[in-house]
Amino acid sequence: MDRIDCIKSFVRVVETGSFSAVARELDTTQPTVSKQIAALEEYLGVQLIMRSTRSLNLTDEGTRFYEHCQQVLAAMTEAEASVGSRQTPSGLLRVSCPVAFGQFQIVPRLKLFLDRYPDIKINLTMSDHFSDLVEEGVDLAIRIGDLQDNSLIARRIGVTRRITVGALSYFQQAREPEIPEDLTHHNCIVYTRLSTVNEWHFQGSHGDIKVTVSGNFQANNSTAVREAVLSGLGIAVSPIWLFGDILHQGTLKVVLKDYQPTPLPIYAVFRRGRFRPAKVCCFIDFLADKFRSDPWLSDCEH
């Protein structure tokens, strides 16, 4: 029995509440994880987890052991990270990011990163819902917009510049807006994951402007917003990169060019700890460097 592997599995079972989830995470089987926990319990001579068909609950001994295991694994991580600068970055890097941003800005850059760091493997989870880094075992998350979780460490690595855009087919039926307030008379496609939801913010020559918009379609996924715009459904305020590949094909029109939608910051967030693993540091540095040279993502003016 490898006690360290068993302890890692035990901690993740407690954090996820699921043997099956840990098995998927470790690319193994649920019976294997169960055997690891059983072997650990036999070695310690106590029951750590009470199992039922519907739930997993820690015993008193399991709770105390879990608290000590957290400290042990944290110490191991810090010990490894403390010499990481003298080692080649390696290991499995679990990354979480929004769906469309991952599709258009992360995945296309991965080959260059992995060629540069061949000892790193990446497990990328794409979701427009903010992931719980501890529960889901994520090393690093990319988040766009203002942060709400103060329990995480954040590094600003870029900015999402946005445009007000609609399909030419839409503007054949509706007059183009000349000022942000004109949007109240348009069918506006709302991305619901933003904290401002249907209140759109613009920067004009005379200061900031806020407009409350409405429409017959909203979505919590940027890709859905993109497809709705392309179909001619309405107007959206969206990242330039969401349409960058087709902006010059003649099917879309950018409007309100004198009123720029407020840019959104891009952050790399990770769990608190005295040390950061080299694999996390090099990926953050890589993205920050690539975004710095991209006019749609550059944060240089800040």
Coordinates of C-alpha atoms in Angstrom, one line a residue:
M1 CA 0.0 0.0 0.0
D2 CA 1.3 3.4 -1.0
R3 CA 0.1 5.5 2.0
I4 CA 0.7 8.8 0.3
D5 CA -1.5 7.8 -2.6
C6 CA -4.2 6.5 -0.2
I7 CA -4.1 9.7 1.8
K8 CA -4.5 11.8 -1.4
S9 CA -7.5 9.7 -2.4
F10 CA -9.0 9.9 1.0
V11 CA -8.7 13.7 1.1
R12 CA -10.2 14.1 -2.4
V13 CA -13.1 11.7 -1.4
V14 CA -13.9 13.9 1.6
E15 CA -13.7 17.1 -0.6
T16 CA -15.8 15.8 -3.4
G17 CA -18.1 13.6 -1.4
S18 CA -17.8 10.9 -4.1
F19 CA -15.6 7.9 -4.8
S20 CA -16.6 8.0 -8.5
A21 CA -15.6 11.6 -8.9
V22 CA -12.2 10.9 -7.5
A23 CA -11.8 7.8 -9.7
R24 CA -12.5 10.0 -12.8
E25 CA -10.1 12.6 -11.6
L26 CA -7.3 10.1 -11.0
D27 CA -8.1 8.2 -14.2
T28 CA -8.8 5.0 -12.3
T29 CA -11.9 3.0 -11.2
Q30 CA -14.3 3.4 -8.3
P31 CA -13.4 0.0 -6.8
T32 CA -9.7 1.0 -6.8
V33 CA -10.4 4.1 -4.8
S34 CA -12.6 2.2 -2.4
K35 CA -9.8 -0.4 -1.9
Q36 CA -7.4 2.5 -1.1
I37 CA -9.7 3.9 1.6
A38 CA -10.3 0.4 2.9
A39 CA -6.6 -0.3 3.0
L40 CA -6.0 3.0 4.9
E41 CA -8.7 2.1 7.4
E42 CA -7.2 -1.4 8.0
Y43 CA -3.7 0.1 8.4
L44 CA -5.0 2.6 11.0
G45 CA -7.4 0.2 12.7
V46 CA -10.3 2.7 12.6
Q47 CA -13.2 3.5 10.3
L48 CA -12.7 6.8 8.6
I49 CA -15.9 7.1 6.4
M50 CA -19.4 5.8 7.0
R51 CA -20.8 4.8 3.7
S52 CA -24.4 4.6 2.6
T53 CA -26.2 4.4 -0.7
R54 CA -26.9 8.1 -0.6
S55 CA -24.1 9.8 1.3
L56 CA -20.6 9.6 2.8
N57 CA -19.9 10.9 6.3
L58 CA -16.7 11.1 8.3
T59 CA -16.4 9.4 11.6
D60 CA -14.9 11.4 14.5
E61 CA -11.6 9.7 13.8
G62 CA -12.0 10.4 10.1
T63 CA -12.5 14.1 10.8
R64 CA -9.3 14.3 12.9
F65 CA -7.4 12.3 10.4
Y66 CA -8.6 14.5 7.5
E67 CA -7.4 17.7 9.2
H68 CA -3.9 16.2 9.7
C69 CA -3.9 14.9 6.1
Q70 CA -4.6 18.4 4.8
Q71 CA -1.6 19.7 6.7
V72 CA 0.6 16.9 5.5
L73 CA -0.3 17.3 1.8
A74 CA 0.0 21.1 2.0
A75 CA 3.5 20.7 3.5
M76 CA 4.5 18.3 0.7
T77 CA 3.2 20.7 -1.9
E78 CA 5.1 23.6 -0.4
A79 CA 8.3 21.5 -0.1
E80 CA 8.1 20.6 -3.8
A81 CA 7.3 24.1 -4.8
S82 CA 10.1 25.6 -2.7
V83 CA 12.6 24.0 -5.1
G84 CA 10.4 24.3 -8.2
S85 CA 12.4 27.2 -9.6
R86 CA 15.4 24.8 -9.9
Q87 CA 13.4 22.1 -11.5
T88 CA 11.8 21.6 -14.9
P89 CA 8.0 22.3 -14.4
S90 CA 6.2 19.0 -14.6
G91 CA 3.1 17.1 -13.6
L92 CA -0.6 17.3 -14.3
L93 CA -2.0 20.9 -14.4
R94 CA -5.7 21.1 -13.8
V95 CA -7.1 24.4 -15.4
S96 CA -10.6 25.8 -15.5
C97 CA -11.8 28.6 -17.8
P98 CA -15.0 29.9 -19.4
V99 CA -16.2 27.9 -22.5
A100 CA -15.8 30.4 -25.3
F101 CA -12.6 31.9 -23.9
G102 CA -11.1 28.4 -23.7
Q103 CA -12.2 27.7 -27.2
F104 CA -10.8 30.9 -28.8
Q105 CA -7.9 32.0 -26.5
I106 CA -6.6 29.1 -24.4
V107 CA -6.8 25.9 -26.6
P108 CA -5.1 27.5 -29.6
R109 CA -2.1 28.4 -27.5
L110 CA -1.7 25.1 -25.7
K111 CA 0.5 23.4 -28.3
L112 CA 3.1 26.1 -28.0
F113 CA 3.0 25.9 -24.2
L114 CA 3.2 22.1 -24.1
D115 CA 6.1 22.1 -26.7
R116 CA 7.9 24.4 -24.3
Y117 CA 7.1 22.4 -21.2
P118 CA 6.9 18.7 -22.4
D119 CA 6.8 17.3 -18.8
I120 CA 3.5 19.0 -18.1
K121 CA 0.1 17.5 -18.9
I122 CA -3.0 19.7 -18.9
N123 CA -6.5 18.7 -17.9
L124 CA -8.8 21.6 -19.1
T125 CA -12.3 22.0 -17.7
M126 CA -14.4 24.6 -19.6
S127 CA -17.5 26.0 -17.9
D128 CA -19.1 29.4 -17.6
H129 CA -19.9 28.6 -13.9
F130 CA -17.1 29.5 -11.5
S131 CA -15.5 26.3 -10.3
D132 CA -14.7 25.5 -6.6
L133 CA -10.9 25.1 -6.9
V134 CA -10.7 22.9 -3.8
E135 CA -13.8 20.7 -4.4
E136 CA -12.9 20.1 -8.1
G137 CA -9.2 19.8 -7.6
V138 CA -8.4 22.7 -9.9
D139 CA -4.8 24.1 -9.7
L140 CA -5.6 27.3 -11.7
A141 CA -8.8 29.0 -13.0
I142 CA -9.1 31.8 -15.5
R143 CA -11.9 34.3 -14.7
I144 CA -13.2 37.3 -16.6
G145 CA -14.7 40.3 -14.8
D146 CA -14.6 41.5 -11.2
L147 CA -13.7 38.9 -8.6
Q148 CA -16.0 38.1 -5.7
D149 CA -14.0 35.4 -3.9
N150 CA -11.4 36.9 -1.6
S151 CA -10.2 33.5 -0.4
L152 CA -8.2 33.0 -3.6
I153 CA -5.0 34.6 -4.9
A154 CA -5.5 36.5 -8.1
R155 CA -3.1 37.8 -10.7
R156 CA -4.4 40.1 -13.5
I157 CA -3.1 38.8 -16.8
G158 CA -5.0 40.8 -19.4
V159 CA -8.2 42.5 -20.3
T160 CA -11.2 41.6 -22.5
R161 CA -11.9 44.4 -24.8
R162 CA -15.5 44.5 -26.1
I163 CA -17.6 45.7 -29.0
T164 CA -21.3 46.4 -29.6
V165 CA -22.2 44.2 -32.6
G166 CA -25.0 42.9 -34.6
A167 CA -25.6 41.1 -37.9
L168 CA -26.2 43.0 -41.1
S169 CA -29.4 41.1 -41.5
Y170 CA -30.6 42.6 -38.2
F171 CA -29.8 46.1 -39.2
Q172 CA -31.8 45.7 -42.4
Q173 CA -34.8 45.6 -40.2
A174 CA -33.7 48.0 -37.4
R175 CA -32.0 51.4 -37.5
E176 CA -28.4 51.5 -36.2
P177 CA -28.0 53.0 -32.8
E178 CA -26.1 56.3 -32.7
I179 CA -25.8 56.7 -29.0
P180 CA -26.0 54.1 -26.2
E181 CA -29.5 55.2 -25.1
D182 CA -30.8 54.1 -28.5
L183 CA -30.2 50.5 -27.4
T184 CA -33.4 50.7 -25.3
H185 CA -35.3 50.5 -28.7
H186 CA -33.4 47.4 -29.9
N187 CA -33.6 43.7 -29.2
C188 CA -30.5 43.2 -27.0
I189 CA -29.0 39.8 -26.4
V190 CA -28.0 39.6 -22.7
Y191 CA -25.2 37.4 -21.3
T192 CA -26.4 36.6 -17.8
R193 CA -23.1 35.5 -16.3
L194 CA -22.0 39.1 -15.9
S195 CA -22.7 40.8 -12.6
T196 CA -24.3 43.8 -14.4
V197 CA -26.6 41.4 -16.4
N198 CA -28.8 43.7 -18.6
E199 CA -27.1 47.0 -17.5
W200 CA -24.6 47.8 -20.2
H201 CA -21.7 50.2 -19.4
F202 CA -20.0 52.4 -22.0
Q203 CA -17.0 54.8 -21.9
G204 CA -17.7 58.0 -23.9
S205 CA -15.9 61.3 -24.4
H206 CA -18.0 62.8 -21.7
G207 CA -17.7 60.0 -19.1
D208 CA -19.3 56.7 -18.3
I209 CA -22.8 55.8 -19.5
K210 CA -25.1 53.1 -18.2
V211 CA -28.0 51.8 -20.2
T212 CA -30.6 49.2 -19.1
V213 CA -31.4 47.0 -22.1
S214 CA -33.9 44.3 -22.8
G215 CA -34.7 41.7 -25.4
N216 CA -36.4 38.3 -26.1
F217 CA -33.3 36.2 -25.6
Q218 CA -30.6 35.8 -22.9
A219 CA -28.1 33.1 -22.2
N220 CA -25.4 32.1 -19.7
N221 CA -23.0 30.9 -22.4
S222 CA -21.0 33.2 -24.7
T223 CA -21.1 30.8 -27.6
A224 CA -24.9 30.9 -27.5
V225 CA -24.7 34.8 -27.6
R226 CA -22.4 34.5 -30.6
E227 CA -24.8 32.2 -32.5
A228 CA -27.7 34.4 -31.6
V229 CA -26.0 37.5 -33.0
L230 CA -24.9 35.7 -36.2
S231 CA -28.5 34.6 -36.8
G232 CA -29.6 38.2 -36.8
L233 CA -31.6 38.0 -33.6
G234 CA -30.3 41.2 -32.1
I235 CA -27.4 43.3 -30.7
A236 CA -24.9 42.2 -28.1
V237 CA -22.0 43.7 -26.2
S238 CA -19.4 41.0 -26.5
P239 CA -15.6 40.4 -26.4
I240 CA -13.9 41.2 -29.7
W241 CA -12.3 37.8 -29.6
L242 CA -15.7 36.2 -29.7
F243 CA -16.2 37.5 -33.2
G244 CA -12.6 38.2 -34.3
D245 CA -12.5 35.4 -36.8
I246 CA -15.5 36.7 -38.8
L247 CA -15.5 40.5 -38.2
H248 CA -14.2 41.2 -41.7
Q249 CA -16.3 38.8 -43.6
G250 CA -19.1 41.3 -44.2
T251 CA -21.8 39.7 -42.2
L252 CA -21.4 41.7 -39.0
K253 CA -21.4 45.3 -38.2
V254 CA -19.8 47.0 -35.2
V255 CA -21.8 50.0 -34.0
L256 CA -21.4 52.7 -31.3
K257 CA -17.7 53.0 -32.1
D258 CA -17.4 56.2 -30.2
Y259 CA -18.7 54.5 -27.1
Q260 CA -16.5 51.7 -26.0
P261 CA -18.1 49.0 -23.7
T262 CA -16.2 48.9 -20.4
P263 CA -13.3 46.4 -20.7
L264 CA -13.4 43.4 -18.3
P265 CA -10.2 42.3 -16.5
I266 CA -8.9 38.8 -16.9
Y267 CA -7.5 37.0 -13.8
A268 CA -5.6 33.8 -13.1
V269 CA -6.7 32.6 -9.7
F270 CA -5.4 29.9 -7.5
R271 CA -5.5 28.7 -3.9
R272 CA -3.6 30.3 -1.1
G273 CA -0.3 28.8 0.0
R274 CA 3.2 29.8 0.9
F275 CA 4.6 28.4 -2.4
R276 CA 3.2 28.0 -5.9
P277 CA 4.1 25.0 -7.9
A278 CA 6.3 25.7 -10.9
K279 CA 3.7 24.3 -13.3
V280 CA 1.2 26.9 -12.1
C281 CA 3.7 29.8 -12.3
C282 CA 5.0 29.0 -15.8
F283 CA 1.4 28.7 -17.2
I284 CA 0.4 32.0 -15.7
D285 CA 3.5 33.7 -17.0
F286 CA 3.0 32.1 -20.4
L287 CA -0.6 33.4 -20.7
A288 CA 0.3 36.9 -19.4
D289 CA 3.1 37.1 -22.0
K290 CA 0.9 36.0 -24.9
F291 CA -2.0 38.3 -23.9
R292 CA 0.3 41.2 -23.6
S293 CA 1.0 41.0 -27.3
D294 CA -2.6 40.6 -28.3
P295 CA -4.4 43.9 -28.9
W296 CA -7.8 42.3 -27.9
L297 CA -6.4 41.1 -24.6
S298 CA -3.5 43.5 -23.8
D299 CA -3.5 45.1 -20.4
C300 CA -0.4 47.2 -21.0
E301 CA -2.1 50.5 -20.5
H302 CA -2.8 49.4 -16.9

